Short mmCIF file of C-alpha atoms and ligand atoms in Angstrom, two decimals:
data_model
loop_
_atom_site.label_atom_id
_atom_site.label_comp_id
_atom_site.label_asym_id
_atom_site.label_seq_id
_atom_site.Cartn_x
_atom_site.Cartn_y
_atom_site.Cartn_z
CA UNK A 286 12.88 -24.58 4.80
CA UNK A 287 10.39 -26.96 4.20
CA UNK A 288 10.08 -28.69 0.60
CA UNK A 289 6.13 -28.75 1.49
CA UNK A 290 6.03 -24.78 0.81
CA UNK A 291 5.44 -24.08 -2.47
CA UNK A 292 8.14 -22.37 -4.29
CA UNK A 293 6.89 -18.92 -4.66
CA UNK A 294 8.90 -16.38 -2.87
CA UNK A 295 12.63 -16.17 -2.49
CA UNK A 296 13.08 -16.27 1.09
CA UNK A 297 15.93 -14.46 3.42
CA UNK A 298 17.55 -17.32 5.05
CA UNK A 299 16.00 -16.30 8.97
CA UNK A 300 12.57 -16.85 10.61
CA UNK A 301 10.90 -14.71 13.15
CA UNK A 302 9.53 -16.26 16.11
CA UNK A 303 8.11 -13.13 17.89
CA UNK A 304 7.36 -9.25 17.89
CA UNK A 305 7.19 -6.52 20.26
CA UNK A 306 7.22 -2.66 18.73
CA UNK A 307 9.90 -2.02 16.21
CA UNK A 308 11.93 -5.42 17.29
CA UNK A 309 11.52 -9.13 15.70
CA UNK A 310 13.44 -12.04 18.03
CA UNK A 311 14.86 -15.00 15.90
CA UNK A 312 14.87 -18.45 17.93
CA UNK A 313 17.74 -17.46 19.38
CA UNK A 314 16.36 -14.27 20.65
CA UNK A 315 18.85 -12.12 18.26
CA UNK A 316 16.75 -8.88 18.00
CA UNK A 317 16.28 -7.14 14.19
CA UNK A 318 15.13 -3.51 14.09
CA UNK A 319 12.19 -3.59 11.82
CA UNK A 320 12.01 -1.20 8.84
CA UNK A 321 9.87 -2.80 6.62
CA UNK A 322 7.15 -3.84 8.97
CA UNK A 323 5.79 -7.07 6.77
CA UNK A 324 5.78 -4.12 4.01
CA UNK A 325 3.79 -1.43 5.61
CA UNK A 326 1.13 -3.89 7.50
CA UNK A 327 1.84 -3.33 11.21
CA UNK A 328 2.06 0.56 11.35
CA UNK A 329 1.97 0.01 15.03
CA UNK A 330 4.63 -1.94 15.54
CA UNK A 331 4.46 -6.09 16.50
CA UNK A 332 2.21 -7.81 18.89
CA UNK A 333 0.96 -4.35 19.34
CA UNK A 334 -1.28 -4.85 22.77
CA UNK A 335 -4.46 -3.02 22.05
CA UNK A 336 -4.74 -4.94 18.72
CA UNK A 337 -3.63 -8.27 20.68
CA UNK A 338 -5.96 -7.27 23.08
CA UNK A 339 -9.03 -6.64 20.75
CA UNK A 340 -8.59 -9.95 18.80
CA UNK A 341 -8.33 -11.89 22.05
CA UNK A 342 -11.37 -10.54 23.60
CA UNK A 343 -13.35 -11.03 20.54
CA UNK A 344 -12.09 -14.50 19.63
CA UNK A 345 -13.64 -15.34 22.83
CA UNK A 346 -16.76 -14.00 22.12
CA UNK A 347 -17.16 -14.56 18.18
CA UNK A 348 -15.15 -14.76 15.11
CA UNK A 349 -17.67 -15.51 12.41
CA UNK A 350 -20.56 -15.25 11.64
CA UNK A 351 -21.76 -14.69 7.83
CA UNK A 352 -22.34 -11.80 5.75
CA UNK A 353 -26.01 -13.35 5.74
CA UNK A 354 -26.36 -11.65 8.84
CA UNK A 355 -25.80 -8.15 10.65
CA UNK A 356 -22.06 -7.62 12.17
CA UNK A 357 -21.91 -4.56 14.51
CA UNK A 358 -18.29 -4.45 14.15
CA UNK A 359 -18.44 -4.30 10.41
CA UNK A 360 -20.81 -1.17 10.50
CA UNK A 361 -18.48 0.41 13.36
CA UNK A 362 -15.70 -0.07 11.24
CA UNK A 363 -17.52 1.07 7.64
CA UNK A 364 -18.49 4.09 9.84
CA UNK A 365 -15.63 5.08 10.84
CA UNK A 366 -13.15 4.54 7.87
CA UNK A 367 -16.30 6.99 5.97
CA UNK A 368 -15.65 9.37 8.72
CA UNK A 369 -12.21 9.65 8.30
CA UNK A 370 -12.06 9.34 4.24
CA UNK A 371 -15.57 11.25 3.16
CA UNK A 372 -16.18 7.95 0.78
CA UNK A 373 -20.27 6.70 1.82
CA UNK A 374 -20.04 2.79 1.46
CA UNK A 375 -17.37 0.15 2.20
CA UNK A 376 -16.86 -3.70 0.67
CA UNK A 377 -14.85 -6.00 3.09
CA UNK A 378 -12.46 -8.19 1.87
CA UNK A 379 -9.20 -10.52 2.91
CA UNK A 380 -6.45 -8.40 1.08
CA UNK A 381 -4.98 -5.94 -1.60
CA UNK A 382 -5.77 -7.91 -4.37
CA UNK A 383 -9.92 -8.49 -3.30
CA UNK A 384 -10.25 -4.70 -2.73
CA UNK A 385 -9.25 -3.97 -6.12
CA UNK A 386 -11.29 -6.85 -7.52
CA UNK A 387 -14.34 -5.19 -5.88
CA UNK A 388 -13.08 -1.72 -7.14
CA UNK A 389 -12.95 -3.02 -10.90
CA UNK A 390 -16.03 -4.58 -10.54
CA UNK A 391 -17.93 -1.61 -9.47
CA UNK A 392 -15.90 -0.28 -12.49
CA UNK A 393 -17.18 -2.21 -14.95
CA UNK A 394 -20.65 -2.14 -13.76
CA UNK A 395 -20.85 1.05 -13.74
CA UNK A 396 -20.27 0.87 -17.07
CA UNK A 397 -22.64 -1.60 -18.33
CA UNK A 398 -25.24 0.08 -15.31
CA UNK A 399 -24.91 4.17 -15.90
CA UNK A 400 -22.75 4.41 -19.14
CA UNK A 401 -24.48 1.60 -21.37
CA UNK A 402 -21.10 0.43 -22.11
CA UNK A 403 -20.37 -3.16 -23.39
CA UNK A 404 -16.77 -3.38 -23.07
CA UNK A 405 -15.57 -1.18 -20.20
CA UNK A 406 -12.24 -0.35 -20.14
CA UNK A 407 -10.29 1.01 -17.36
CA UNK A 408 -7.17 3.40 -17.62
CA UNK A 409 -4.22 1.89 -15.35
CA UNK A 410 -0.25 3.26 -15.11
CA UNK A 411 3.20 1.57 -16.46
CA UNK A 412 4.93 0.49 -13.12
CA UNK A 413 2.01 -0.45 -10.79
CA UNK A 414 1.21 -2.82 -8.87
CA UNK A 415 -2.11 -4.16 -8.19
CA UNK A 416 -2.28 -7.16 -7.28
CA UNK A 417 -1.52 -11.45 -8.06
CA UNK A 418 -5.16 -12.66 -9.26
CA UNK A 419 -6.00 -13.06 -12.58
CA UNK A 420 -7.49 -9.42 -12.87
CA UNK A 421 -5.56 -7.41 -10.65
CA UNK A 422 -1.80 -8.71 -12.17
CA UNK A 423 -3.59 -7.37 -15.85
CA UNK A 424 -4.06 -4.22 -14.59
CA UNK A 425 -0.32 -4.34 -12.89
CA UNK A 426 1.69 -2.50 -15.05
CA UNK A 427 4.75 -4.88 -14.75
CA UNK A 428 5.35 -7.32 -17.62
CA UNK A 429 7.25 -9.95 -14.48
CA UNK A 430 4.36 -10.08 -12.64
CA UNK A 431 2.13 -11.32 -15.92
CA UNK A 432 4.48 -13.31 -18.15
CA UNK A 433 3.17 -16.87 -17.81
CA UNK A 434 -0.40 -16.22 -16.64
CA UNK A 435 -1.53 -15.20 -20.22
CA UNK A 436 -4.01 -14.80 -21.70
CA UNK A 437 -4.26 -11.80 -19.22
CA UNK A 438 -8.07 -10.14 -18.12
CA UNK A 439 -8.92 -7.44 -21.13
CA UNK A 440 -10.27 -4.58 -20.36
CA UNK A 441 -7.02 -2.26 -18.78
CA UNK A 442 -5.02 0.54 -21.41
CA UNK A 443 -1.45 1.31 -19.67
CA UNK A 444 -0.06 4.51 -19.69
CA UNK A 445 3.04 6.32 -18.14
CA UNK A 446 2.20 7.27 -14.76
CA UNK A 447 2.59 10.99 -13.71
CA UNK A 448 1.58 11.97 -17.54
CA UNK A 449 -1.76 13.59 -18.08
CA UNK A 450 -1.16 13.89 -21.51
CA UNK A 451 -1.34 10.22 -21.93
CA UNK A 452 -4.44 9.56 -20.24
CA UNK A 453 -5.81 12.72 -21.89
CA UNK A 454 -4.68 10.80 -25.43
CA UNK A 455 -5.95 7.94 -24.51
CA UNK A 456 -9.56 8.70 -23.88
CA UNK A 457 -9.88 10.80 -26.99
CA UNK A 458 -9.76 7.77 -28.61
CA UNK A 459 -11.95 5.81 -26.48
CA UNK A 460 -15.22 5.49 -25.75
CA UNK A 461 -15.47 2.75 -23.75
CA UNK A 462 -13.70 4.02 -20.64
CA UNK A 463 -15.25 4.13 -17.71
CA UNK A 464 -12.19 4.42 -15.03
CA UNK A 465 -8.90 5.56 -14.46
CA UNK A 466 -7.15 3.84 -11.48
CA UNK A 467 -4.30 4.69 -9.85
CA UNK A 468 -1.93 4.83 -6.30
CA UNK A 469 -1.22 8.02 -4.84
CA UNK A 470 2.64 6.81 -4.69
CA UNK A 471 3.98 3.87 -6.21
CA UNK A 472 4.93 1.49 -4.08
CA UNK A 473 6.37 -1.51 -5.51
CA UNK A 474 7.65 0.60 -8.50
CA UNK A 475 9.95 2.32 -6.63
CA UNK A 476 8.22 5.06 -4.70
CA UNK A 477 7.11 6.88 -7.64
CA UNK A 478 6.12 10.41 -6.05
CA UNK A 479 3.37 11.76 -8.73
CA UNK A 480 3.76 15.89 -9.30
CA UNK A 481 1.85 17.87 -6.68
CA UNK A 482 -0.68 18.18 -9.03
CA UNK A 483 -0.82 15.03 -11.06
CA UNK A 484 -3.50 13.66 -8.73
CA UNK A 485 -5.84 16.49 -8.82
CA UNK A 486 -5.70 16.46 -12.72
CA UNK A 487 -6.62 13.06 -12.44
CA UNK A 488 -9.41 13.60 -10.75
CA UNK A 489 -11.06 16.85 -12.49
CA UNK A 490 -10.06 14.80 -15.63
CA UNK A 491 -12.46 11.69 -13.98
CA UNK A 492 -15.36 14.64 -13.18
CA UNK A 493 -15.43 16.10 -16.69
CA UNK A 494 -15.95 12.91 -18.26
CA UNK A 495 -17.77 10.80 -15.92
CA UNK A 496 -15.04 8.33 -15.68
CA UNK A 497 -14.44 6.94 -11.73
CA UNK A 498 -11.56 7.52 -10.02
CA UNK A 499 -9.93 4.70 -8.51
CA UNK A 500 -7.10 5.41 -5.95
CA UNK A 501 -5.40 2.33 -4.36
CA UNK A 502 -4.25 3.18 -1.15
CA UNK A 503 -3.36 -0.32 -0.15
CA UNK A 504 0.01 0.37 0.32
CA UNK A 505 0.15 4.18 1.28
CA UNK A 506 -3.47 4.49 3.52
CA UNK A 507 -3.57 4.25 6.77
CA UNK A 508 -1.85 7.25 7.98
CA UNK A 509 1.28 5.60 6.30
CA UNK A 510 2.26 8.67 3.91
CA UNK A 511 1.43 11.21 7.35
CA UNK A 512 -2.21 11.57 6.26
CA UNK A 513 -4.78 9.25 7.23
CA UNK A 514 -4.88 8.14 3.28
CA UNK A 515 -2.57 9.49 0.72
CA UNK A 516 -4.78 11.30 -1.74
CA UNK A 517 -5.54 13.74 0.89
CA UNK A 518 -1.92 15.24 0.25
CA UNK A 519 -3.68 16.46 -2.97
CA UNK A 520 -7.22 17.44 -1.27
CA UNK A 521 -8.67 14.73 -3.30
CA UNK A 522 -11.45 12.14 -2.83
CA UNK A 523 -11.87 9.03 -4.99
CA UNK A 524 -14.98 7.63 -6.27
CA UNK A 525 -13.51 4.47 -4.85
CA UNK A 526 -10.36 3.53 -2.87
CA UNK A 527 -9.19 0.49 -1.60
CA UNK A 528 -7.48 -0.49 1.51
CA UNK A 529 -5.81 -3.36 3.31
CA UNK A 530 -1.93 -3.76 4.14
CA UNK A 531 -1.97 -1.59 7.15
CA UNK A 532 -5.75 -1.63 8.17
CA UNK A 533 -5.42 -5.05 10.65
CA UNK A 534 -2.23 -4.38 12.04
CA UNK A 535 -1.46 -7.79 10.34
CA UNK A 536 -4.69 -9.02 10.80
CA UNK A 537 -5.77 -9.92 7.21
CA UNK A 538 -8.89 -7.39 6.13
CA UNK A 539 -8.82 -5.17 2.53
CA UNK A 540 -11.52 -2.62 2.14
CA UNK A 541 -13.03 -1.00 -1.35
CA UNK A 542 -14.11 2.59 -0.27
CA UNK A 543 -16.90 3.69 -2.73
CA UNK A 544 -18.61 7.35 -2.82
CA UNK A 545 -21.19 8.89 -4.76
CA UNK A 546 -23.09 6.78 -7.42
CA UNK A 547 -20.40 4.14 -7.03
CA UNK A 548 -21.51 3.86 -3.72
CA UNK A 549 -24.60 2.54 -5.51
CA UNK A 550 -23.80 -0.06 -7.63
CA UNK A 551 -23.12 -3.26 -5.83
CA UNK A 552 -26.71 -4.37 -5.24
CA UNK A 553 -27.31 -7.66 -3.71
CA UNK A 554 -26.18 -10.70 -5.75
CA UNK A 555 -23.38 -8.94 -7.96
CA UNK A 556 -20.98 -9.68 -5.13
CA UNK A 557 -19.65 -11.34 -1.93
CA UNK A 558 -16.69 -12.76 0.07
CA UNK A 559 -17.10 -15.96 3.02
CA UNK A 560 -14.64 -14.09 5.07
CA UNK A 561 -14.88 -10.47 4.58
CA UNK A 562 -15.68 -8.29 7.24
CA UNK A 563 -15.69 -10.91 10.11
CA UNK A 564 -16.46 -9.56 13.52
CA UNK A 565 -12.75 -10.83 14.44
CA UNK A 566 -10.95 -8.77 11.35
CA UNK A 567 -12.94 -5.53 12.06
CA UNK A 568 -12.05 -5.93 15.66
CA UNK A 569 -8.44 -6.13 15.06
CA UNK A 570 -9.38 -2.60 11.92
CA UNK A 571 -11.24 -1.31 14.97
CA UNK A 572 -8.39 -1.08 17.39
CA UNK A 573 -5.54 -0.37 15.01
CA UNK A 574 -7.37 2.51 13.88
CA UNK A 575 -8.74 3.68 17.50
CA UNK A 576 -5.10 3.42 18.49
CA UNK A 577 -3.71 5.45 15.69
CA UNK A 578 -6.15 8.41 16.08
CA UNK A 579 -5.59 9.13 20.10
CA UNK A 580 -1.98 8.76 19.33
CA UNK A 581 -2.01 10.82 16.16
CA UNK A 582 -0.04 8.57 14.28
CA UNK A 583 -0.54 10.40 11.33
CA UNK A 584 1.31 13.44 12.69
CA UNK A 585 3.81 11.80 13.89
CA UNK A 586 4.38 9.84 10.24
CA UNK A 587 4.47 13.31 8.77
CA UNK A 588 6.98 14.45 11.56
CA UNK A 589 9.26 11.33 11.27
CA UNK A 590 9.37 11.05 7.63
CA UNK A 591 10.67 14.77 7.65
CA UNK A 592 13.32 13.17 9.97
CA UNK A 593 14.31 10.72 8.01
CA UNK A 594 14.29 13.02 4.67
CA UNK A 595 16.99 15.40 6.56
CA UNK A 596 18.76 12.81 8.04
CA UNK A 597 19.56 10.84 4.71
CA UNK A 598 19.65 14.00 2.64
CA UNK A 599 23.18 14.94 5.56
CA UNK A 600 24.60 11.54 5.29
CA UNK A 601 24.70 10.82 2.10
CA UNK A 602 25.14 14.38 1.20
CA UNK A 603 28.31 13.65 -0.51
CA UNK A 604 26.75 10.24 -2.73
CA UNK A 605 24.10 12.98 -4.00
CA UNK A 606 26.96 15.69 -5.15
CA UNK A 607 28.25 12.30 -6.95
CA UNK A 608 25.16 11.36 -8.54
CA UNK A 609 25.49 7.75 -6.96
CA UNK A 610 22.25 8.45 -4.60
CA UNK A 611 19.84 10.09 -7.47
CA UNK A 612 17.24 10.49 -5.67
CA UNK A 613 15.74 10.40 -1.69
CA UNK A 614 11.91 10.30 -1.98
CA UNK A 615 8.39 9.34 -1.11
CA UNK A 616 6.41 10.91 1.90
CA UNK A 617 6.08 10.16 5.81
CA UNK A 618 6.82 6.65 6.64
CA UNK A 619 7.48 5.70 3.12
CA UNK A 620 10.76 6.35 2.04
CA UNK A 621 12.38 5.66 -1.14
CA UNK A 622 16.22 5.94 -1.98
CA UNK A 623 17.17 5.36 -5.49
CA UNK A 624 20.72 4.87 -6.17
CA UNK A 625 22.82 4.87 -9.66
CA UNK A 626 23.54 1.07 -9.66
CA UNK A 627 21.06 -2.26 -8.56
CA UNK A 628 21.10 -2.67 -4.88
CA UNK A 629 18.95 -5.73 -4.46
CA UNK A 630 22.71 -7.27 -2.09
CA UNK A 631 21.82 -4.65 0.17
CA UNK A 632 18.93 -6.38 1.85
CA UNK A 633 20.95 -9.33 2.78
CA UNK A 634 23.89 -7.13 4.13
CA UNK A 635 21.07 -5.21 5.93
CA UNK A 636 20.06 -8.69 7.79
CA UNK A 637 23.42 -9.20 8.94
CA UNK A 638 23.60 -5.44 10.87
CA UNK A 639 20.27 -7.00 12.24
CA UNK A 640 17.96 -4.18 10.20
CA UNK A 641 14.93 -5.29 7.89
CA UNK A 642 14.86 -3.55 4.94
CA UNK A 643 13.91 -3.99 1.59
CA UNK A 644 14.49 -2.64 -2.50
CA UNK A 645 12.23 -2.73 -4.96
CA UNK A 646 12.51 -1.93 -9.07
CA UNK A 647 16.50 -2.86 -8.40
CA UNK A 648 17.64 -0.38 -7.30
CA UNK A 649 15.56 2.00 -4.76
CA UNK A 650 16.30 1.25 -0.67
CA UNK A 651 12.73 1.03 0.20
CA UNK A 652 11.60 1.91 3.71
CA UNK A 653 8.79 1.55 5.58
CA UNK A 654 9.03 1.44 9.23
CA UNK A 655 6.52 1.56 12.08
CA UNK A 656 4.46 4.81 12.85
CA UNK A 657 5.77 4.66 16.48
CA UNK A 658 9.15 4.67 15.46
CA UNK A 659 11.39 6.32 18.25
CA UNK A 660 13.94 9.40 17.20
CA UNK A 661 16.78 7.13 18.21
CA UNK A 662 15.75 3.85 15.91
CA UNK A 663 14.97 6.48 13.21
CA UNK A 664 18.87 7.50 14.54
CA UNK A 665 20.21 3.47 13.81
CA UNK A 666 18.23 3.17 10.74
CA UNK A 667 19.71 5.95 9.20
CA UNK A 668 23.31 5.10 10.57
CA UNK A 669 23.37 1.60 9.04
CA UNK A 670 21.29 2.08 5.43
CA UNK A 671 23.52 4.75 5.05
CA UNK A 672 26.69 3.21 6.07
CA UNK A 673 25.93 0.41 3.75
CA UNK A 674 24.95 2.33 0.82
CA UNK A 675 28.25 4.36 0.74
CA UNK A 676 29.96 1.25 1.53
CA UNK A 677 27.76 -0.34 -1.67
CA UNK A 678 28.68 2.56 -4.17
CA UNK A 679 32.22 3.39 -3.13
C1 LIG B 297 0.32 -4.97 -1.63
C2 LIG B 297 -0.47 -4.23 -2.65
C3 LIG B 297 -1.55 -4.82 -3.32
C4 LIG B 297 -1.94 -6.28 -3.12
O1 LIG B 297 -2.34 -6.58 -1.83
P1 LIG B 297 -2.41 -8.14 -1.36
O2 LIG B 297 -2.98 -8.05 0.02
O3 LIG B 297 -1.03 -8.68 -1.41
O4 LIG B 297 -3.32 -8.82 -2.31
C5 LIG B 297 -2.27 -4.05 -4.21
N1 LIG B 297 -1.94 -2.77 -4.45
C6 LIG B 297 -0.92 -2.16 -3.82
C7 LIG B 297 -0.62 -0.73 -4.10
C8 LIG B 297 -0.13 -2.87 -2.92
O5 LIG B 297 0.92 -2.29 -2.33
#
């Protein structure tokens, strides 16, 4: 590893030097089975060909341009994603982190804008994850994310996710809220599945007090969770949603989703990205999503998550009687396994069975694997996480 990279992530000790479907080839063309897929970026699999295709043709024709001027493939995409989500307006960004940033922005507008607020504050849950800038890691509800980048943005109350209650005790005594903003599922948490019902309170909560509803579907849109975006589980729609992990197929573009007056309130001058939206990103959006939709990837998410939930639920039947497996959770293609004891070894012991996986909040197996998964690698992956998790808690 080179001493030039800064020190930021701790690495597995193997590099990847190319793709194709569920597979990544090491230099010595050792094939991995790929259930993580860069966490939940390429739903379709690596160096998927319409997508390869798509960025090709249009690097050969034009990359960028400049928000300063029309891009077709911007409004195809904007179109489409409204189409398929019922939001009215999108924001283009470069990732996670600048969708919410454009989210909480509208947020706070909207406060000082329609609710004549001077401090808008925005309700955000224990355990989430937002994002790394400055903003984004305040509203993160995880204390290792912040420590060390105080003083943090103001602005954000935390409260236990999954507890209406608390938001409901929360904006009794507040009057400066303007937003409540949450995932559908918590990724990074440890696939924290909300109630059935938790989502919905949320948002009749948001309509009877003219607070926005912010849903960051970064990590669970994009037909991950077996619906095109995750808060249609509940029948909901946000006032604003963001997107990005799985929109490019691992081409870098984040969306902010806006419907309604929020739709409204970015007016020209309050804000703007260089890159955002380039007629090369939206090609690769364009084709990942064209690609999903005549496949219906989002059916078969649904269909292969069920598979996965049996399959886990038989063979580690006997871990569950124990109480060493307490839990097997999350919906479609993102999976969650939480077991009695930390588990972080298993990722490395993983890696040597040639399987990417990974485990978040210690001690939940976290998968995500690619929408066009086969029955038989859904077959291995079960085989070996399973295998090494009885192996792990005998
Ligand atoms: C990954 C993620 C982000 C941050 O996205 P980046 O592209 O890394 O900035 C934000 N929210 C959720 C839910 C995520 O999973």
């Amino acid at each position: 590893m080179s001493e030039h990279i800064m020190n930021t992530y701790g690495r597995l000790p193997i590099s990847f030097v190319k793709g194709d479907g569920c597979y990544l080839y090491d230099k010595h063309d050792q094939r991995y089975l790929d259930a993580l897929t860069g966490i939940a970026v390429c739903g379709l699999g690596h160096s998927h060909p319409a997508v390869a295709k798509a960025i090709s043709d249009q690097a050969q024709t034009l990359m960028h341009t400049s928000n300063l001027y029309g891009i077709p493939n911007q409004e195809a995409l904007a179109d489409k994603l409204c189409e398929l989500s019922a939001m009215d307006t999108v924001f283009f960004s470069n990732s996670g982190a600048e969708a919410n940033e454009a989210a909480i922005k509208i947020a706070r507008r909207y406060g000082h804008t329609i609710k004549h607020i001077d401090l808008p504050t925005i309700i955000v849950a224990n355990k989430s994850f937002h994002g790394r800038t400055l903003s984004t890691l305040s509203a993160t509800g995880n204390s290792k994310v912040q420590v060390g980048f105080e003083p943090l943005v103001s602005g954000y109350i935390h409260v236990n996710y999954n507890d209406m209650d608390a938001i409901k005790q929360v904006a009794d005594n507040n009057k400066n809220i303007v937003a409540i903003m949450v995932e559908p599922i918590q990724g990074e948490g440890g696939l924290i599945t909300p109630s059935d019902h938790y989502l919905q309170d949320v948002r009749h909560f948001c309509d009877a007090n003219n607070y926005l509803m912010i849903l960051d579907e970064i990590q669970t849109g994009i037909c991950r969770t077996g619906q095109w975006f995750a808060g249609q589980h509940a029948q909901i729609v946000p006032d604003i949603m963001t997107l990005a992990k799985g929109l490019g197929n691992g081409f870098p573009i984040g969306a902010c989703l806006a419907k309604g007056q929020a739709a409204e309130i970015l007016i020209p001058g309050t804000h703007g990205s260089t890159f955002g939206g380039s007629p090369l990103a939206c090609a690769a959006a364009l084709a990942t999503i064209k690609t999903m939709q005549t496949e219906q990837l989002d059916q078969r998410a649904a269909e292969l998550g069920l598979y996965f939930q049996t399959g886990f639920k038989q063979s580690l039947a006997e871990l569950i009687s124990q109480k060493k497996v307490l839990d097997i959770r999350g919906k479609g293609l993102m999976i969650g396994i939480e077991l009695d004891r930390p588990c972080t070894e298993l990722v490395k012991q993983a890696l040597d069975k040639k399987l990417l996986i990974n485990v978040t909040a210690d001690s939940v197996v976290r998968l995500l694997p690619a929408l066009i998964t086969s029955d038989e690698q859904a077959d291995d992956i079960i085989a070996i996480v399973s295998q090494l998790i009885i192996e792990h808690t005998y």
